[in-house]
JSON list of C-alpha atoms in Angstrom, two decimals:
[
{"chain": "A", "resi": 1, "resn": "UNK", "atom": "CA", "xyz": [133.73, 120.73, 99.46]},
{"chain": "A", "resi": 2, "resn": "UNK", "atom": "CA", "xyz": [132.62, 117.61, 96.98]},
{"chain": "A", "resi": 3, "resn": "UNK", "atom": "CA", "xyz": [133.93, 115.69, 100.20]},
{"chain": "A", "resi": 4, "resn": "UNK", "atom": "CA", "xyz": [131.25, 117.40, 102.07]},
{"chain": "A", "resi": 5, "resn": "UNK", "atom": "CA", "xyz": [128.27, 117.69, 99.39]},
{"chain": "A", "resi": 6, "resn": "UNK", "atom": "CA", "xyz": [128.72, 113.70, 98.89]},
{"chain": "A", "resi": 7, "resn": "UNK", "atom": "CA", "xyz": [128.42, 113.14, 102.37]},
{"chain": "A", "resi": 8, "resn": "UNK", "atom": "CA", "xyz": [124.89, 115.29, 101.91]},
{"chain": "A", "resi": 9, "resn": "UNK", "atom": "CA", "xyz": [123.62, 113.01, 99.34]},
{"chain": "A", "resi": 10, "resn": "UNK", "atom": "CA", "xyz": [124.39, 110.35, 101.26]},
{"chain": "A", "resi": 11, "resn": "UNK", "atom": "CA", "xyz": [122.92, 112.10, 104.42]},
{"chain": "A", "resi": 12, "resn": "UNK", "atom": "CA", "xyz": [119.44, 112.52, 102.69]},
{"chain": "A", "resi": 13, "resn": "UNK", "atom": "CA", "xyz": [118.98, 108.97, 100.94]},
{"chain": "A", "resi": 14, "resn": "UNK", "atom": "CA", "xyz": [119.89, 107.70, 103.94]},
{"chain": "A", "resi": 15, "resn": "UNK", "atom": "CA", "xyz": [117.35, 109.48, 105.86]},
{"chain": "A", "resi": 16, "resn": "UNK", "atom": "CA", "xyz": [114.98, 108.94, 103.00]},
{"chain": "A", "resi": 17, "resn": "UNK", "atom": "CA", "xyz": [115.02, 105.27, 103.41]},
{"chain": "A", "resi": 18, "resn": "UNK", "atom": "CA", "xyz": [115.11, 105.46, 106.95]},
{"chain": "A", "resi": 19, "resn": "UNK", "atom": "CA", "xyz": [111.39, 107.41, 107.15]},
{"chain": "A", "resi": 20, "resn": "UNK", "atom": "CA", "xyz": [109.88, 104.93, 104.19]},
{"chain": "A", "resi": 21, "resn": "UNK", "atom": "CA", "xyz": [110.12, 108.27, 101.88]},
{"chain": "A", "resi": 22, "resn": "UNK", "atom": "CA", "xyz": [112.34, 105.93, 99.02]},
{"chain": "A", "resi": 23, "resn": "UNK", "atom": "CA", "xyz": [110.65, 102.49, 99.03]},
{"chain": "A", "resi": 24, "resn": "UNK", "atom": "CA", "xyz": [112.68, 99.36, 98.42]},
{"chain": "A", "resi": 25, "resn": "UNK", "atom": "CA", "xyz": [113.57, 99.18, 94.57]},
{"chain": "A", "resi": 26, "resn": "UNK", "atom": "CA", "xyz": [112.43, 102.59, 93.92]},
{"chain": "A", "resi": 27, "resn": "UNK", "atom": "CA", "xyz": [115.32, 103.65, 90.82]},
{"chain": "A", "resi": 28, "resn": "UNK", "atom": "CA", "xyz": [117.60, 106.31, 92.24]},
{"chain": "A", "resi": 29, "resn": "UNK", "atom": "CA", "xyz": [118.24, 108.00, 88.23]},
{"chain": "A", "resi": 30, "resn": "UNK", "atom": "CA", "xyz": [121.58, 110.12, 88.48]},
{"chain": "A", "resi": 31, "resn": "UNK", "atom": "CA", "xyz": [120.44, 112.73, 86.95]},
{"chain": "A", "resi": 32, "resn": "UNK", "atom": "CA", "xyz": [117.47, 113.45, 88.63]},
{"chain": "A", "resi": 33, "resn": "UNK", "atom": "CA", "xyz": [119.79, 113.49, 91.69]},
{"chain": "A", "resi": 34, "resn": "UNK", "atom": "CA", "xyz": [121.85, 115.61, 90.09]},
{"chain": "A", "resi": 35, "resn": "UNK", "atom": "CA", "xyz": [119.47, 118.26, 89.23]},
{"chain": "A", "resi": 36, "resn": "UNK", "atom": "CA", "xyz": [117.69, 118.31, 92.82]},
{"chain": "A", "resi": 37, "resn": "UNK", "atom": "CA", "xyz": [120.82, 118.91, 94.80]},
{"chain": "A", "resi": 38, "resn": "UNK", "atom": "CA", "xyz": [122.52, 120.71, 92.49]},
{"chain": "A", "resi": 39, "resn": "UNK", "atom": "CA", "xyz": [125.58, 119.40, 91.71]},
{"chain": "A", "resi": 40, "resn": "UNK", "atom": "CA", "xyz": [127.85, 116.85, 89.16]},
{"chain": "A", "resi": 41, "resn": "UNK", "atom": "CA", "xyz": [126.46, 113.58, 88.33]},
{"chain": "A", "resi": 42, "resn": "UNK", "atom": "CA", "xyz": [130.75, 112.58, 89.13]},
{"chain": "A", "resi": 43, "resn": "UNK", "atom": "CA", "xyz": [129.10, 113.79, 93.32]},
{"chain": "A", "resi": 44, "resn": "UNK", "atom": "CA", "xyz": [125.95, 111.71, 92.64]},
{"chain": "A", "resi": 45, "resn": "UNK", "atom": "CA", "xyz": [127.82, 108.41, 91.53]},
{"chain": "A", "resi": 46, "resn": "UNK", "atom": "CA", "xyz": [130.58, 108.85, 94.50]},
{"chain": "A", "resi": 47, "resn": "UNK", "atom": "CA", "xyz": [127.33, 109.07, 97.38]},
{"chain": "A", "resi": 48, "resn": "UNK", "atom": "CA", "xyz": [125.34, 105.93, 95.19]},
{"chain": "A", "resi": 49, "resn": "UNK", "atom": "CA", "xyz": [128.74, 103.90, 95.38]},
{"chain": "A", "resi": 50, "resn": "UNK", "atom": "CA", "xyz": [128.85, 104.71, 99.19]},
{"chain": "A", "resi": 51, "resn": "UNK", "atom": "CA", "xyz": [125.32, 103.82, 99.75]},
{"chain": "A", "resi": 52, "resn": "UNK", "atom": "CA", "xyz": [126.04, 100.53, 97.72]},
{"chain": "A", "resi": 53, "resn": "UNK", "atom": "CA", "xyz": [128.70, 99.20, 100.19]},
{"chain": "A", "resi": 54, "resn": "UNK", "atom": "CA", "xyz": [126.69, 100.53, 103.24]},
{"chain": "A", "resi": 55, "resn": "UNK", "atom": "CA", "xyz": [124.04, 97.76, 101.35]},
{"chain": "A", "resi": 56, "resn": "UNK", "atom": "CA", "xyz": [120.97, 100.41, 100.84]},
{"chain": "A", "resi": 57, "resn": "UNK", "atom": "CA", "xyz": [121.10, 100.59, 97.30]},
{"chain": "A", "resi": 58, "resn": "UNK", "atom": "CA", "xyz": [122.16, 98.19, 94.66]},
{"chain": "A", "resi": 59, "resn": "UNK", "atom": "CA", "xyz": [124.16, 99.20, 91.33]},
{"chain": "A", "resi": 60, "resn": "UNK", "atom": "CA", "xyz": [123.21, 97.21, 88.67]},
{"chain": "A", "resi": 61, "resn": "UNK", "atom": "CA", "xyz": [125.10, 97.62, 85.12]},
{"chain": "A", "resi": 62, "resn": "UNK", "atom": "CA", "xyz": [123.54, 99.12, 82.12]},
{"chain": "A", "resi": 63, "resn": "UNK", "atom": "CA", "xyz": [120.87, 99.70, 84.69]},
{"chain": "A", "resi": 64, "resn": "UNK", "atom": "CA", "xyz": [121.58, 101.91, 87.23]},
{"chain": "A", "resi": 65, "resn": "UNK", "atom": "CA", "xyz": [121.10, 102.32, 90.76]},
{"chain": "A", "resi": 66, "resn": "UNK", "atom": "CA", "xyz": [118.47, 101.31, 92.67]},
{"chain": "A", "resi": 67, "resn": "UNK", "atom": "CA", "xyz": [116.89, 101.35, 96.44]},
{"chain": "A", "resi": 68, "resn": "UNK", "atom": "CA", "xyz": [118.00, 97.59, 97.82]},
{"chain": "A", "resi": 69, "resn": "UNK", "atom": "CA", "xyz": [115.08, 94.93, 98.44]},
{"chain": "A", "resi": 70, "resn": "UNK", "atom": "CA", "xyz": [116.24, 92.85, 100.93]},
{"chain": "A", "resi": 71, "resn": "UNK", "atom": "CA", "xyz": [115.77, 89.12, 101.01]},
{"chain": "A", "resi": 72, "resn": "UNK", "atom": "CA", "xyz": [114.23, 87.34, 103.90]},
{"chain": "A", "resi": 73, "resn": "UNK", "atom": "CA", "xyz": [117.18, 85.41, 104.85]},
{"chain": "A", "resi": 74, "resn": "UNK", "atom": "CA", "xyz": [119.06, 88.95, 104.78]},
{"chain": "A", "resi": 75, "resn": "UNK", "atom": "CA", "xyz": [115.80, 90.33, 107.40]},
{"chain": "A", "resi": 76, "resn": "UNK", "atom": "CA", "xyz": [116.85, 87.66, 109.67]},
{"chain": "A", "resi": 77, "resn": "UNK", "atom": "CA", "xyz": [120.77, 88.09, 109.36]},
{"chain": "A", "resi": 78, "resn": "UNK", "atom": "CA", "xyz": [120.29, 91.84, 110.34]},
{"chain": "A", "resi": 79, "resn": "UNK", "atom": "CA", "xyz": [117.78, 91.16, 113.12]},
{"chain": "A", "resi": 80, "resn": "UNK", "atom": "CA", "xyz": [120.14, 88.52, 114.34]},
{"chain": "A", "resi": 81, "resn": "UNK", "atom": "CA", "xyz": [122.98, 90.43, 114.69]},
{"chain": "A", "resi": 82, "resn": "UNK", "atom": "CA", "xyz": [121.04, 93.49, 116.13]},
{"chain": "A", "resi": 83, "resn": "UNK", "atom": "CA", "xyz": [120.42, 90.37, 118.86]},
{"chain": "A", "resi": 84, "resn": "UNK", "atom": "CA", "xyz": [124.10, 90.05, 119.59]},
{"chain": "A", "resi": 85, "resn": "UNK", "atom": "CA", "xyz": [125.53, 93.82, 119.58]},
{"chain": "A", "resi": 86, "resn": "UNK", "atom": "CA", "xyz": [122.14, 95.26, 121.43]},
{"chain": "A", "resi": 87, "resn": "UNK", "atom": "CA", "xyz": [122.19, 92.71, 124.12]},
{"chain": "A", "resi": 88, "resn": "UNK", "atom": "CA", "xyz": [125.93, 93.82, 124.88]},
{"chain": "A", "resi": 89, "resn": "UNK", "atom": "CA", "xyz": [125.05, 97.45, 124.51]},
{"chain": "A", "resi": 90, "resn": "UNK", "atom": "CA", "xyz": [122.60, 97.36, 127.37]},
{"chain": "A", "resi": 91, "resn": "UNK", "atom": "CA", "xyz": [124.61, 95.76, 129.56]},
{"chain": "A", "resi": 92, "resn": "UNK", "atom": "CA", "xyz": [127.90, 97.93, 128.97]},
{"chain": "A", "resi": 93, "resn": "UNK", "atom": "CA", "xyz": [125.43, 101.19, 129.05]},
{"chain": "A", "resi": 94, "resn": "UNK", "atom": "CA", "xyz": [124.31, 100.18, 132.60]},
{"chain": "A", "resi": 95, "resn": "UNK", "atom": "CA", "xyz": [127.96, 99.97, 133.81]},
{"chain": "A", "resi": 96, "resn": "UNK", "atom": "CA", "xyz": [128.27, 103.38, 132.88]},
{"chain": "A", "resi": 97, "resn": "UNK", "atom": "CA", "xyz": [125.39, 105.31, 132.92]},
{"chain": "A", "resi": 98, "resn": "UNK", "atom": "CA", "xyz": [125.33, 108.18, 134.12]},
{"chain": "A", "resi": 99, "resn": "UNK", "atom": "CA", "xyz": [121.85, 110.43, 135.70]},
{"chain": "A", "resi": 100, "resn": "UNK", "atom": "CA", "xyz": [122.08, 112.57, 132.26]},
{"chain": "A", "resi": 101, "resn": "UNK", "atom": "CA", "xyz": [122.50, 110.20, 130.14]},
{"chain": "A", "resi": 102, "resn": "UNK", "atom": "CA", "xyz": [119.03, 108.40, 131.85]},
{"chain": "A", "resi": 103, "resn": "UNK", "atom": "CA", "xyz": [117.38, 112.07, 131.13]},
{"chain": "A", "resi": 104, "resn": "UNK", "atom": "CA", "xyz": [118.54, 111.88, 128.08]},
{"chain": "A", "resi": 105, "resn": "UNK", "atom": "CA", "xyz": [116.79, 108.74, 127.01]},
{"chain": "A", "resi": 106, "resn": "UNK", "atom": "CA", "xyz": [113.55, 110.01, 128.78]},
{"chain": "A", "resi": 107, "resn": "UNK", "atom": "CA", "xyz": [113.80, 113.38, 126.77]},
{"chain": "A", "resi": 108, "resn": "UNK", "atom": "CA", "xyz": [114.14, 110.35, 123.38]},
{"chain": "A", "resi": 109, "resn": "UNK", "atom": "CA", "xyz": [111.23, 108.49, 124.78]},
{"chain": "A", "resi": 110, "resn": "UNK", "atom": "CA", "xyz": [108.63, 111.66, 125.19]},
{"chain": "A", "resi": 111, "resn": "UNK", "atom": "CA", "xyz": [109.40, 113.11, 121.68]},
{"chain": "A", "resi": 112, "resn": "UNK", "atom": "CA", "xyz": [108.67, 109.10, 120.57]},
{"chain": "A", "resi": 113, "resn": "UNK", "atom": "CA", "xyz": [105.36, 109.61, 122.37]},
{"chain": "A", "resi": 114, "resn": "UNK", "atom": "CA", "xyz": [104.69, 112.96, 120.99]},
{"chain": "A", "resi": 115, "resn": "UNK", "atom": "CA", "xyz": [105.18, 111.86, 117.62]},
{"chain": "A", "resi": 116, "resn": "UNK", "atom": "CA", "xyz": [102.49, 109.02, 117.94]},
{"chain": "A", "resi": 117, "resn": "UNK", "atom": "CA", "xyz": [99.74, 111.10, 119.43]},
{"chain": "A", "resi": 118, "resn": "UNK", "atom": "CA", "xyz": [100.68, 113.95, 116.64]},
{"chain": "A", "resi": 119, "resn": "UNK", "atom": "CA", "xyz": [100.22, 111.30, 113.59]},
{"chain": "A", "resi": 120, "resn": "UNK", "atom": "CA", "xyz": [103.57, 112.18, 112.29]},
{"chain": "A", "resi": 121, "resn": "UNK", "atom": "CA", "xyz": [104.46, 109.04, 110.95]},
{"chain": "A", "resi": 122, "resn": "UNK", "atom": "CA", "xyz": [107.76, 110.55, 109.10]},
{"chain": "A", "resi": 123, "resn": "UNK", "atom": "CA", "xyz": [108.99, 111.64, 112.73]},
{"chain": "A", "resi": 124, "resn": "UNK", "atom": "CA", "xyz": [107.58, 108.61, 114.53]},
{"chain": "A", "resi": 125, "resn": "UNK", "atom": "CA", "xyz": [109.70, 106.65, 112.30]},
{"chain": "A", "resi": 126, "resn": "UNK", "atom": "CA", "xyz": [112.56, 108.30, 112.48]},
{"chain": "A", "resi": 127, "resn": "UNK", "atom": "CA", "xyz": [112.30, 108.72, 115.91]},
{"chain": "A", "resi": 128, "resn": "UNK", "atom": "CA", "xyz": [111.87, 104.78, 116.77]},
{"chain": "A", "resi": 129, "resn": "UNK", "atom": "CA", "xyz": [115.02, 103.92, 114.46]},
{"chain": "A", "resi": 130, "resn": "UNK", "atom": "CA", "xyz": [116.82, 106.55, 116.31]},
{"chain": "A", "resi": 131, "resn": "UNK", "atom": "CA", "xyz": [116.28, 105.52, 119.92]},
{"chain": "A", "resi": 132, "resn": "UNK", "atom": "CA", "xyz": [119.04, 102.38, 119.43]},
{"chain": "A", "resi": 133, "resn": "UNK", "atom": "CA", "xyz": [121.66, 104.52, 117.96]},
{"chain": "A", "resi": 134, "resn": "UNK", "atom": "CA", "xyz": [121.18, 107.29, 120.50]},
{"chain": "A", "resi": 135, "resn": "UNK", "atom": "CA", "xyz": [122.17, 104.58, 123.39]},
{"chain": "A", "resi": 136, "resn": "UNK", "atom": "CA", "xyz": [125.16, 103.81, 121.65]},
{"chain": "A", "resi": 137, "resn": "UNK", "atom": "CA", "xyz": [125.68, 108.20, 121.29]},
{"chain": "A", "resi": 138, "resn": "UNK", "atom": "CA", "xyz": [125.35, 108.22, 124.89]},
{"chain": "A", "resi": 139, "resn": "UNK", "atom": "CA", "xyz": [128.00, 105.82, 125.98]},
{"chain": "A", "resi": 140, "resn": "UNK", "atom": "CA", "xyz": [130.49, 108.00, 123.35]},
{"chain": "A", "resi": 141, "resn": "UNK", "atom": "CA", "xyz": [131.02, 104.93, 121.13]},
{"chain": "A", "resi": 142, "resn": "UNK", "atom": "CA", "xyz": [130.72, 106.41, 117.54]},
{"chain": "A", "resi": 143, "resn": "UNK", "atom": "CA", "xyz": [131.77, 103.24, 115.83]},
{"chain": "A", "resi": 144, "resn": "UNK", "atom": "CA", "xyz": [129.10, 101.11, 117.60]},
{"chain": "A", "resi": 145, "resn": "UNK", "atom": "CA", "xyz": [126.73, 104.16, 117.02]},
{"chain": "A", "resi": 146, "resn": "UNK", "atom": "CA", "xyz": [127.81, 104.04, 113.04]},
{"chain": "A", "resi": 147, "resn": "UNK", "atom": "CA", "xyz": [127.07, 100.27, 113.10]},
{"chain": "A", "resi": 148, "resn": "UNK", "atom": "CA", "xyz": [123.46, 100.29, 114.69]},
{"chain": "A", "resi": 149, "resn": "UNK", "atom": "CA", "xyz": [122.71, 103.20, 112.46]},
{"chain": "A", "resi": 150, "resn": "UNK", "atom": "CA", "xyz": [123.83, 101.51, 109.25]},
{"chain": "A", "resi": 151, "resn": "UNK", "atom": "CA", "xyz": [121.49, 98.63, 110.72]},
{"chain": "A", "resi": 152, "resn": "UNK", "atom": "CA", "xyz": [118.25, 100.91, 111.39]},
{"chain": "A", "resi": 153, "resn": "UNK", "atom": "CA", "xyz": [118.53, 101.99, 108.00]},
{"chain": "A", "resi": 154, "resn": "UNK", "atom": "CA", "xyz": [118.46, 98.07, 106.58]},
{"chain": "A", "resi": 155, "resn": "UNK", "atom": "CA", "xyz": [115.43, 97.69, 109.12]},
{"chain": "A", "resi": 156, "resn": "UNK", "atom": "CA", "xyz": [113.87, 100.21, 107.88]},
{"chain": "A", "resi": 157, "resn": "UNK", "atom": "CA", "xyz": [113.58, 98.51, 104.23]},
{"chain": "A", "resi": 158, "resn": "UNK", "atom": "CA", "xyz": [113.20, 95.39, 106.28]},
{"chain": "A", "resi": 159, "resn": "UNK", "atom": "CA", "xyz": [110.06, 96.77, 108.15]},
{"chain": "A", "resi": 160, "resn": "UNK", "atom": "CA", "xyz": [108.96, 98.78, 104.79]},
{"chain": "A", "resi": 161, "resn": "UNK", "atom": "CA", "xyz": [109.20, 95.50, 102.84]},
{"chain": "A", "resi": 162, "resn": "UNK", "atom": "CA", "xyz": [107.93, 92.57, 105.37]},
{"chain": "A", "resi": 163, "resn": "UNK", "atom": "CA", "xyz": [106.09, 94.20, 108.39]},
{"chain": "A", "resi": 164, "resn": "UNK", "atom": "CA", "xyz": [102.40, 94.64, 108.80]},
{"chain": "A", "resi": 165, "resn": "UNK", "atom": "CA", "xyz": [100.98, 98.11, 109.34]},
{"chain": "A", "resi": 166, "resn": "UNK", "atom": "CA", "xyz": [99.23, 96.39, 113.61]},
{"chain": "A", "resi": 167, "resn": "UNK", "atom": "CA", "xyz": [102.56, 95.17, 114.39]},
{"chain": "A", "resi": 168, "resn": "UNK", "atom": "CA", "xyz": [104.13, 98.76, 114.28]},
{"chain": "A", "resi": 169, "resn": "UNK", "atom": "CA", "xyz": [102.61, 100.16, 116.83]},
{"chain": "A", "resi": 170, "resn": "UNK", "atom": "CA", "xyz": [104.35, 98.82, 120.09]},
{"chain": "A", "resi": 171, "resn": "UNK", "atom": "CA", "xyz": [107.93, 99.36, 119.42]},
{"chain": "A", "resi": 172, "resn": "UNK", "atom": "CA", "xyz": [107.16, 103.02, 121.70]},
{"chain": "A", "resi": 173, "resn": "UNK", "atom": "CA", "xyz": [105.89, 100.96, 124.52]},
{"chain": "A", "resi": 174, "resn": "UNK", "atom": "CA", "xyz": [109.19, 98.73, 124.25]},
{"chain": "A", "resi": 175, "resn": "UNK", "atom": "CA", "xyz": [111.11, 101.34, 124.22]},
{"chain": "A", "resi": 176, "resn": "UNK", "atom": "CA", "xyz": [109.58, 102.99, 127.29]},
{"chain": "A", "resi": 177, "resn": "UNK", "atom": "CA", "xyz": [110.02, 100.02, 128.96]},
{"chain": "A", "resi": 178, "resn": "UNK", "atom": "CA", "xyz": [113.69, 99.35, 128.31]},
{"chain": "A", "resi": 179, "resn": "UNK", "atom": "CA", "xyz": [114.49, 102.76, 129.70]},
{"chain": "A", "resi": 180, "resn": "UNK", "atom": "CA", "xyz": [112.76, 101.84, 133.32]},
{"chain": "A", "resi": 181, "resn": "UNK", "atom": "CA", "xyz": [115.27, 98.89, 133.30]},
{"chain": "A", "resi": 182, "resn": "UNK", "atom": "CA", "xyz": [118.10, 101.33, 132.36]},
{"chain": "A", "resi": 183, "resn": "UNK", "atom": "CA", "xyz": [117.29, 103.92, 134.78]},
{"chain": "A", "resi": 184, "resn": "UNK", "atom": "CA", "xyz": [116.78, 101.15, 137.67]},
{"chain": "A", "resi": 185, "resn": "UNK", "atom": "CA", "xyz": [120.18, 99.23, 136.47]},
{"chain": "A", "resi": 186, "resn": "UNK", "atom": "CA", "xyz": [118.35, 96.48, 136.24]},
{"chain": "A", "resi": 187, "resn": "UNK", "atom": "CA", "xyz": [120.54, 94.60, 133.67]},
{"chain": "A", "resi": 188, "resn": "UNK", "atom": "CA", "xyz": [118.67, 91.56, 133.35]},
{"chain": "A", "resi": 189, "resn": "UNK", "atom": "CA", "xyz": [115.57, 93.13, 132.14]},
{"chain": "A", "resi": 190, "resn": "UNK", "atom": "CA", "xyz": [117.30, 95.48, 130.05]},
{"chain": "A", "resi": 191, "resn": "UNK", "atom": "CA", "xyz": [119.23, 93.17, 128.13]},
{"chain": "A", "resi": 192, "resn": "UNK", "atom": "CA", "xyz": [115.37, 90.52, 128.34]},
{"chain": "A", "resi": 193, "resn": "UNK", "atom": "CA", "xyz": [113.62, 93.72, 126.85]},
{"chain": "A", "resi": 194, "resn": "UNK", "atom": "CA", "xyz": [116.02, 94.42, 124.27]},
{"chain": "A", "resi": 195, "resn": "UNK", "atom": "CA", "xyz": [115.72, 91.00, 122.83]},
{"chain": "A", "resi": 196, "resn": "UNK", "atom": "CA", "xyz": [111.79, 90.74, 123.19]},
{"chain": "A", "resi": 197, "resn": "UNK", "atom": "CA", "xyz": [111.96, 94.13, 121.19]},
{"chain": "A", "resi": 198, "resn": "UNK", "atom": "CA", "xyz": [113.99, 92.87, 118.94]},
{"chain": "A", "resi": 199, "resn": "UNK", "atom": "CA", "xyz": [111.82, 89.40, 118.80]},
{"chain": "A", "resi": 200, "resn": "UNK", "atom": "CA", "xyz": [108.09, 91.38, 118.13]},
{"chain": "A", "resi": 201, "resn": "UNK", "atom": "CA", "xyz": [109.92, 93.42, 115.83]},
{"chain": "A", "resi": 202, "resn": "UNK", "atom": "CA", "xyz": [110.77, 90.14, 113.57]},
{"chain": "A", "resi": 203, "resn": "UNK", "atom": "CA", "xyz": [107.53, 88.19, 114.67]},
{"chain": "A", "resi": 204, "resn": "UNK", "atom": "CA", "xyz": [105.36, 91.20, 112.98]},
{"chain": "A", "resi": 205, "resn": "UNK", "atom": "CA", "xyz": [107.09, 90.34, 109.52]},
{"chain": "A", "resi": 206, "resn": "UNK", "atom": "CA", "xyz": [105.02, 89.44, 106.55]},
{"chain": "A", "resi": 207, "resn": "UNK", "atom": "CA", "xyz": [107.39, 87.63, 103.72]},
{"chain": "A", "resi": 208, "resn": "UNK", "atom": "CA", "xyz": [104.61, 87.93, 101.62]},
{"chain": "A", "resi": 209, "resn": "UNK", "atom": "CA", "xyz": [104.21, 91.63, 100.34]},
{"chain": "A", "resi": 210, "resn": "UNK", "atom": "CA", "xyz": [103.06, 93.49, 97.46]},
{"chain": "A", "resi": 211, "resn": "UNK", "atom": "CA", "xyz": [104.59, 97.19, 97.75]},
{"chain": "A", "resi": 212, "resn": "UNK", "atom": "CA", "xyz": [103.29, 100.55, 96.33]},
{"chain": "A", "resi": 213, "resn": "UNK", "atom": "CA", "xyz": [105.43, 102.34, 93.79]},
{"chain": "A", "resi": 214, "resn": "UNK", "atom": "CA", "xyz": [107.74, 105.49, 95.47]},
{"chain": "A", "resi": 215, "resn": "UNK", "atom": "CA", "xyz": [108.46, 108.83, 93.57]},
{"chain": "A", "resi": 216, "resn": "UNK", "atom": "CA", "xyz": [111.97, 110.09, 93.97]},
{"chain": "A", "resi": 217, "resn": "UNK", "atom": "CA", "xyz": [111.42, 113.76, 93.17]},
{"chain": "A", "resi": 218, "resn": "UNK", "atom": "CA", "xyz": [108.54, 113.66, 96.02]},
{"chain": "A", "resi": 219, "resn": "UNK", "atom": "CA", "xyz": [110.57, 111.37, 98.41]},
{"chain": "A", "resi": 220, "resn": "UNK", "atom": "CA", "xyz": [113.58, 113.74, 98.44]},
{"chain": "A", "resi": 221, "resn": "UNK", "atom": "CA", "xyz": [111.63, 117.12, 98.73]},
{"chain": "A", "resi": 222, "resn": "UNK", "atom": "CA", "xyz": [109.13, 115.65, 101.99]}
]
């Protein structure tokens, strides 16, 4: 059970940074934590040390926890290596893809679209992180799936941090494109696409950012 309620906490911080609900060095106090999901402040410490070595918070002594603030050169690391393993991952989907996996992606790509007419920028979000991890879902490859996802969820504190609000608005588009190269095999373009994405995605950085403070009770209950 305290297995399963730290792997909760972790759940929803994760997915907190992920939709911009906890900005980057919001302070994640245990026992606030504590008292909104109802258990130990032992549970609270054991998720906050997980989400230290998955790098989305940072424990700092006599201080506490707090939501990581990644550096610039980190925002390029992670983009770089995003470069390598989602080059590969197009390329090894299209040797194996299958017609319902191709649906699949399409089914992704109109709930992106829905989301971006609706104005729901909480499920737009999530949604656009999302798309990369549920290519690696696809091809049944939960460790590469893991990987990416850990990734997004840096991005997403990358993006928060660094990117301006007119350079988020094409990653849909990208997207949609990528999955016509998929669905014609076309592994050239696929793999092309990816890294353009991939390229904007950096390119629309700003290193030069002021952020607005982030309330932890209201983050956690949006």
């Amino acid at each position: 059970m305290e297995t399963s309620t730290t792997g909760f906490i972790v759940e929803s911080l994760t997915r907190a940074i992920a939709t911009h609900r906890l900005l980057p060095g919001t302070k994640l106090a245990e026992q606030k934590l504590a008292d909104h999901f109802g258990v130990s402040r032992t549970l609270v410490r054991q998720a906050l040390f997980q989400l230290s070595q998955n790098r989305l918070i940072r424990l700092e002594p006599a201080r506490g926890a707090f939501v990581a603030t990644p550096s610039v050169d980190e925002a390029r690391q992670v983009f770089a290596v995003r470069r390598m393993l989602e080059g590969a991952m197009v390329r090894a989907f299209i040797a194996q893809s299958t017609p319902a996996q191709i649906r699949a992606l399409k089914t992704h790509i109109a709930a992106e679209k829905k989301a971006m007419d609706g104005g729901d920028v909480g499920q737009r979000t999530e949604l656009l992180g999302d798309f990369h991890v549920r290519l690696a879902e696809l091809m049944g490859n939960d460790v590469l799936a893991q990987l990416l996802g850990e990734l997004i969820s840096r991005c997403a504190l990358i993006t928060l941090m660094y990117q301006s609000t007119a350079a988020a608005g094409h990653s849909h588009d990208e997207h949609a494109a990528i999955v016509a190269a998929l669905a014609r095999r076309d592994t050239e373009a696929a793999e092309r696409l990816m890294h353009e994405h991939l390229d904007n995605v950096q390119a629309g950085l700003q290193f030069e950012r002021e952020l607005p403070g982030s309330d932890l009770s209201m983050a956690l209950s949006s």
